[in-house]
Coordinates of C-alpha atoms in Angstrom, one line a residue:
M1 CA 43.7 -79.5 -59.6
A2 CA 41.1 -78.5 -62.2
R3 CA 40.3 -74.9 -63.2
Q4 CA 36.8 -74.1 -64.3
K5 CA 36.6 -71.9 -67.4
G6 CA 32.9 -72.0 -68.3
V7 CA 30.2 -69.5 -67.6
I8 CA 28.8 -71.4 -64.6
K9 CA 30.4 -70.1 -61.4
Y10 CA 29.6 -71.9 -58.1
V11 CA 31.4 -73.1 -54.9
G12 CA 30.7 -76.1 -52.7
T13 CA 30.5 -79.8 -53.3
L14 CA 28.7 -81.5 -56.2
G15 CA 29.0 -85.3 -56.0
D16 CA 32.7 -86.1 -55.5
I17 CA 33.9 -82.8 -56.8
R18 CA 34.5 -79.8 -54.6
H19 CA 34.5 -76.3 -56.2
F20 CA 36.2 -73.3 -54.6
K21 CA 38.1 -70.0 -55.1
I22 CA 41.7 -69.3 -54.1
K23 CA 42.4 -65.9 -52.6
G24 CA 44.6 -63.8 -54.9
Q25 CA 43.9 -65.9 -58.0
E26 CA 41.4 -65.5 -60.7
G27 CA 38.9 -68.2 -61.7
Y28 CA 37.2 -71.1 -59.9
F29 CA 38.9 -74.4 -59.0
A30 CA 37.8 -77.9 -58.5
G31 CA 39.3 -81.0 -56.6
M32 CA 38.2 -84.4 -55.5
V33 CA 36.5 -84.8 -52.1
G34 CA 38.4 -87.1 -49.7
G35 CA 41.5 -87.3 -47.6
P36 CA 41.9 -88.2 -43.9
S37 CA 39.5 -87.1 -41.2
G38 CA 40.3 -84.5 -38.6
D39 CA 40.6 -87.1 -35.9
Q40 CA 43.1 -89.1 -38.0
V41 CA 45.3 -86.0 -38.6
N42 CA 45.2 -85.1 -34.9
T43 CA 45.9 -88.5 -33.4
A44 CA 47.2 -91.1 -35.8
P45 CA 51.0 -91.9 -35.6
E46 CA 51.4 -91.7 -39.4
F47 CA 50.4 -88.0 -39.3
E48 CA 52.9 -87.0 -36.6
R49 CA 55.0 -85.1 -39.2
T50 CA 51.8 -83.3 -40.4
R51 CA 51.0 -82.2 -36.9
E52 CA 54.5 -80.8 -36.4
N53 CA 54.2 -78.9 -39.7
M54 CA 50.7 -77.6 -38.8
N55 CA 52.0 -76.4 -35.4
E56 CA 54.9 -74.5 -36.8
F57 CA 52.9 -73.1 -39.7
G58 CA 50.3 -71.7 -37.3
A59 CA 53.1 -70.1 -35.3
S60 CA 54.5 -68.5 -38.4
A61 CA 51.1 -67.1 -39.3
K62 CA 50.8 -65.7 -35.7
A63 CA 54.2 -64.0 -35.9
G64 CA 53.3 -62.5 -39.3
K65 CA 50.0 -61.2 -37.9
S66 CA 52.0 -59.4 -35.3
V67 CA 53.9 -57.5 -38.0
R68 CA 50.6 -56.5 -39.7
A69 CA 49.0 -55.6 -36.4
G70 CA 51.8 -53.3 -35.5
L71 CA 51.2 -51.4 -38.7
S72 CA 47.4 -51.8 -38.9
Q73 CA 47.0 -48.0 -39.1
V74 CA 48.4 -48.0 -42.6
M75 CA 48.0 -51.6 -43.8
K76 CA 44.7 -51.2 -45.6
Q77 CA 46.0 -48.7 -48.2
M78 CA 49.6 -50.1 -48.3
S79 CA 49.3 -53.9 -48.8
D80 CA 48.5 -56.3 -51.5
S81 CA 46.0 -59.3 -51.2
Q82 CA 48.9 -61.8 -50.6
V83 CA 50.8 -59.9 -47.9
T84 CA 49.5 -62.3 -45.2
G85 CA 50.9 -65.3 -47.0
R86 CA 54.1 -63.6 -47.9
L87 CA 54.8 -62.7 -44.2
T88 CA 53.9 -66.2 -43.1
S89 CA 56.4 -67.6 -45.6
I90 CA 59.1 -65.3 -44.2
M91 CA 58.3 -66.4 -40.6
K92 CA 58.5 -70.0 -41.6
K93 CA 62.0 -69.5 -43.0
I94 CA 63.0 -68.0 -39.7
N95 CA 61.4 -70.9 -37.9
L96 CA 63.5 -73.4 -39.9
E97 CA 66.7 -71.6 -38.7
D98 CA 66.1 -72.8 -35.1
Q99 CA 68.4 -75.7 -34.4
T100 CA 67.8 -75.9 -30.6
E101 CA 64.2 -77.2 -30.4
A102 CA 62.5 -80.4 -31.6
R103 CA 60.5 -80.3 -34.9
G104 CA 57.1 -79.0 -34.3
Y105 CA 58.3 -76.8 -31.5
R106 CA 61.0 -74.7 -33.0
K107 CA 61.1 -71.0 -32.1
I108 CA 60.5 -68.1 -34.5
E109 CA 63.6 -66.2 -33.4
I110 CA 63.2 -63.0 -35.5
S111 CA 65.9 -61.3 -33.4
T112 CA 68.6 -63.5 -34.8
Q113 CA 67.3 -63.6 -38.3
R114 CA 66.3 -60.0 -39.0
R115 CA 67.7 -60.1 -42.5
Y116 CA 64.6 -61.9 -43.7
L117 CA 62.5 -58.9 -43.1
K118 CA 64.8 -56.1 -44.3
G119 CA 63.5 -54.7 -47.6
F120 CA 60.1 -56.3 -47.3
E121 CA 57.5 -54.5 -49.5
F122 CA 53.9 -54.6 -48.2
N123 CA 52.7 -54.2 -51.7
K124 CA 54.7 -56.5 -54.0
N125 CA 53.3 -54.6 -57.0
T126 CA 54.4 -51.1 -55.8
S127 CA 58.0 -50.7 -54.7
F128 CA 58.7 -47.7 -52.4
N129 CA 62.0 -47.0 -54.2
G130 CA 60.3 -47.3 -57.5
I131 CA 57.8 -44.6 -56.4
F132 CA 60.1 -42.3 -54.3
N133 CA 63.5 -41.5 -55.8
A134 CA 64.7 -38.6 -53.6
P135 CA 67.7 -39.2 -51.4
Y136 CA 66.9 -40.0 -47.7
T137 CA 68.6 -41.4 -44.6
L138 CA 67.3 -43.4 -41.7
T139 CA 68.8 -43.3 -38.2
H140 CA 67.8 -44.8 -34.8
T141 CA 69.0 -44.4 -31.2
A142 CA 71.2 -47.0 -29.6
G143 CA 68.3 -48.2 -27.4
R144 CA 66.1 -48.7 -30.5
E145 CA 63.2 -46.7 -29.0
S146 CA 63.4 -43.8 -31.5
G147 CA 64.2 -43.3 -35.2
E148 CA 64.3 -40.6 -37.8
L149 CA 63.6 -40.3 -41.5
V150 CA 65.5 -37.4 -43.1
V151 CA 64.9 -36.4 -46.7
D152 CA 67.1 -33.8 -48.4
A153 CA 65.5 -30.9 -50.2
F154 CA 64.2 -32.0 -53.6
N155 CA 61.8 -31.3 -56.4
P156 CA 59.1 -34.0 -56.3
V157 CA 57.9 -33.5 -59.9
N158 CA 61.2 -35.2 -61.0
L159 CA 61.6 -37.7 -58.1
V160 CA 58.1 -38.9 -57.2
N161 CA 56.1 -41.2 -59.5
A162 CA 52.6 -40.1 -58.4
P163 CA 49.2 -41.4 -59.6
S164 CA 47.4 -39.2 -62.1
G165 CA 45.5 -36.5 -60.4
T166 CA 47.8 -36.3 -57.3
T167 CA 48.3 -32.8 -55.9
H168 CA 50.0 -33.7 -52.6
F169 CA 51.7 -36.5 -50.7
R170 CA 52.8 -37.4 -47.2
L171 CA 55.9 -39.3 -46.1
I172 CA 55.7 -41.9 -43.4
S173 CA 58.2 -43.0 -40.8
S174 CA 57.3 -45.7 -38.4
L175 CA 58.7 -48.0 -35.7
S176 CA 57.0 -51.3 -34.8
V177 CA 58.0 -54.0 -32.4
V178 CA 57.7 -57.7 -33.1
S179 CA 58.6 -60.3 -30.5
D180 CA 60.3 -63.7 -31.0
F181 CA 57.8 -66.5 -30.5
E182 CA 58.2 -69.8 -28.7
Y183 CA 56.1 -72.8 -27.9
N184 CA 54.3 -72.7 -24.5
A185 CA 53.6 -76.2 -23.2
T186 CA 51.1 -74.8 -20.7
T187 CA 48.8 -73.1 -23.3
N188 CA 49.7 -75.6 -26.0
S189 CA 50.4 -72.8 -28.4
Y190 CA 53.1 -70.4 -29.6
D191 CA 53.2 -67.1 -27.6
P192 CA 55.3 -64.0 -28.0
M193 CA 58.4 -64.1 -25.7
D194 CA 57.7 -60.4 -24.9
A195 CA 54.0 -60.0 -25.0
V196 CA 54.1 -56.5 -23.5
L197 CA 56.2 -55.0 -26.2
N198 CA 54.9 -57.1 -29.1
E199 CA 53.0 -54.9 -31.7
V200 CA 53.9 -51.6 -29.8
N201 CA 54.4 -49.0 -32.5
D202 CA 54.6 -45.3 -33.5
I203 CA 53.6 -44.1 -37.0
Q204 CA 54.3 -40.5 -37.9
Y205 CA 53.6 -38.5 -41.0
S206 CA 55.2 -35.5 -42.7
D207 CA 53.1 -32.4 -43.5
F208 CA 51.1 -32.5 -46.7
L209 CA 53.7 -31.8 -49.4
D210 CA 52.9 -30.1 -52.7
L211 CA 53.8 -32.4 -55.6
Y212 CA 54.5 -29.3 -57.8
A213 CA 56.6 -27.2 -55.4
P214 CA 60.2 -27.7 -54.1
V215 CA 60.3 -29.6 -50.8
P216 CA 62.7 -28.4 -48.1
V217 CA 64.7 -30.7 -45.9
T218 CA 62.1 -32.9 -44.2
T219 CA 62.5 -34.9 -41.0
V220 CA 59.9 -37.3 -39.7
S221 CA 60.6 -38.8 -36.2
A222 CA 59.0 -41.8 -34.6
T223 CA 59.3 -42.8 -30.9
L224 CA 57.9 -45.9 -29.2
P225 CA 55.2 -44.8 -26.7
G226 CA 55.4 -44.9 -22.9
G227 CA 59.2 -44.7 -22.7
V228 CA 59.5 -48.4 -23.5
V229 CA 62.9 -49.8 -24.5
P230 CA 63.0 -52.9 -26.7
T231 CA 64.4 -56.1 -25.1
A232 CA 66.8 -58.7 -26.5
N233 CA 64.1 -61.0 -27.8
T234 CA 62.3 -58.2 -29.8
T235 CA 63.0 -56.7 -33.2
V236 CA 62.1 -53.1 -34.2
L237 CA 61.0 -52.7 -37.8
Q238 CA 61.7 -49.2 -39.1
C239 CA 59.5 -48.6 -42.1
V240 CA 59.2 -45.8 -44.7
G241 CA 56.2 -45.1 -46.8
I242 CA 54.4 -42.6 -49.0
E243 CA 50.7 -41.7 -49.4
F244 CA 49.1 -39.7 -52.2
Y245 CA 46.3 -37.2 -52.0
Q246 CA 44.2 -34.9 -54.1
L247 CA 43.3 -31.5 -52.6
V248 CA 39.7 -30.5 -53.3
G249 CA 38.7 -27.2 -51.7
A250 CA 40.1 -27.4 -48.2
N251 CA 40.1 -31.2 -48.0
F252 CA 42.7 -33.8 -48.8
Y253 CA 41.4 -37.1 -50.3
L254 CA 43.6 -40.2 -50.0
F255 CA 44.2 -42.2 -53.2
S256 CA 43.4 -45.9 -53.1
S257 CA 46.4 -46.8 -55.3
G258 CA 50.1 -45.8 -55.5
N259 CA 50.6 -45.8 -51.7
C260 CA 53.4 -48.0 -50.5
L261 CA 55.3 -49.1 -47.4
K262 CA 58.7 -50.8 -46.9
V263 CA 60.6 -52.3 -44.1
E264 CA 63.8 -50.4 -44.5
E265 CA 65.6 -51.6 -41.4
A266 CA 65.1 -54.3 -38.8
F267 CA 67.2 -54.0 -35.6

């Protein structure tokens, strides 16, 4: 693949050369036009393996999207530009763990492979534990419908790496449900095994905490709405996060950088 370094920037096809950008990377790229047609890929026997890979890749992307949808309330200010691809990659690893279905139709059984999601940072450039160093604990109920973040009393000036200009911050505790996915021969697509609970969530915040004053013991509780109880083929993601603000007059203004979110537990 060629990379364009000159001053002329354009996308599209010029002769046999196709020019394009790649999300998350700098510069413009070029490649030769060609390859099999869509009909060949969809029907020709020699592309059977390609079709299997495409089917499972699409399923992995759908499962990753469910994680993002369950946390959509905070995703914009918490994630990097490559979070979609990184989640899809994790789901594909989970997909490959299934040894019961044929290739091209393997499940994405998150409930048996939760370790892949534990510790996932939604912004790979901003680690939660690199920003927030105060001691904290997470607990959840046996039924997985409720969880708590408890932070011991601490002095944030020493234990929070805040962006310049920050006056206050808020801690985030969330629960989000993601279902296992399986191939549905009727719809010819991958569907969540528990569509009712998939993406159900609760995101809770602490009070606005002064960056320059001691913070007392703080508890932030999250409970899945409607009295729902997660089923065997669902996974609950328990996330912790932090948002930074500047107080101007009586208003708190959210920073566009420094905010971060992490999957602390998956159960």
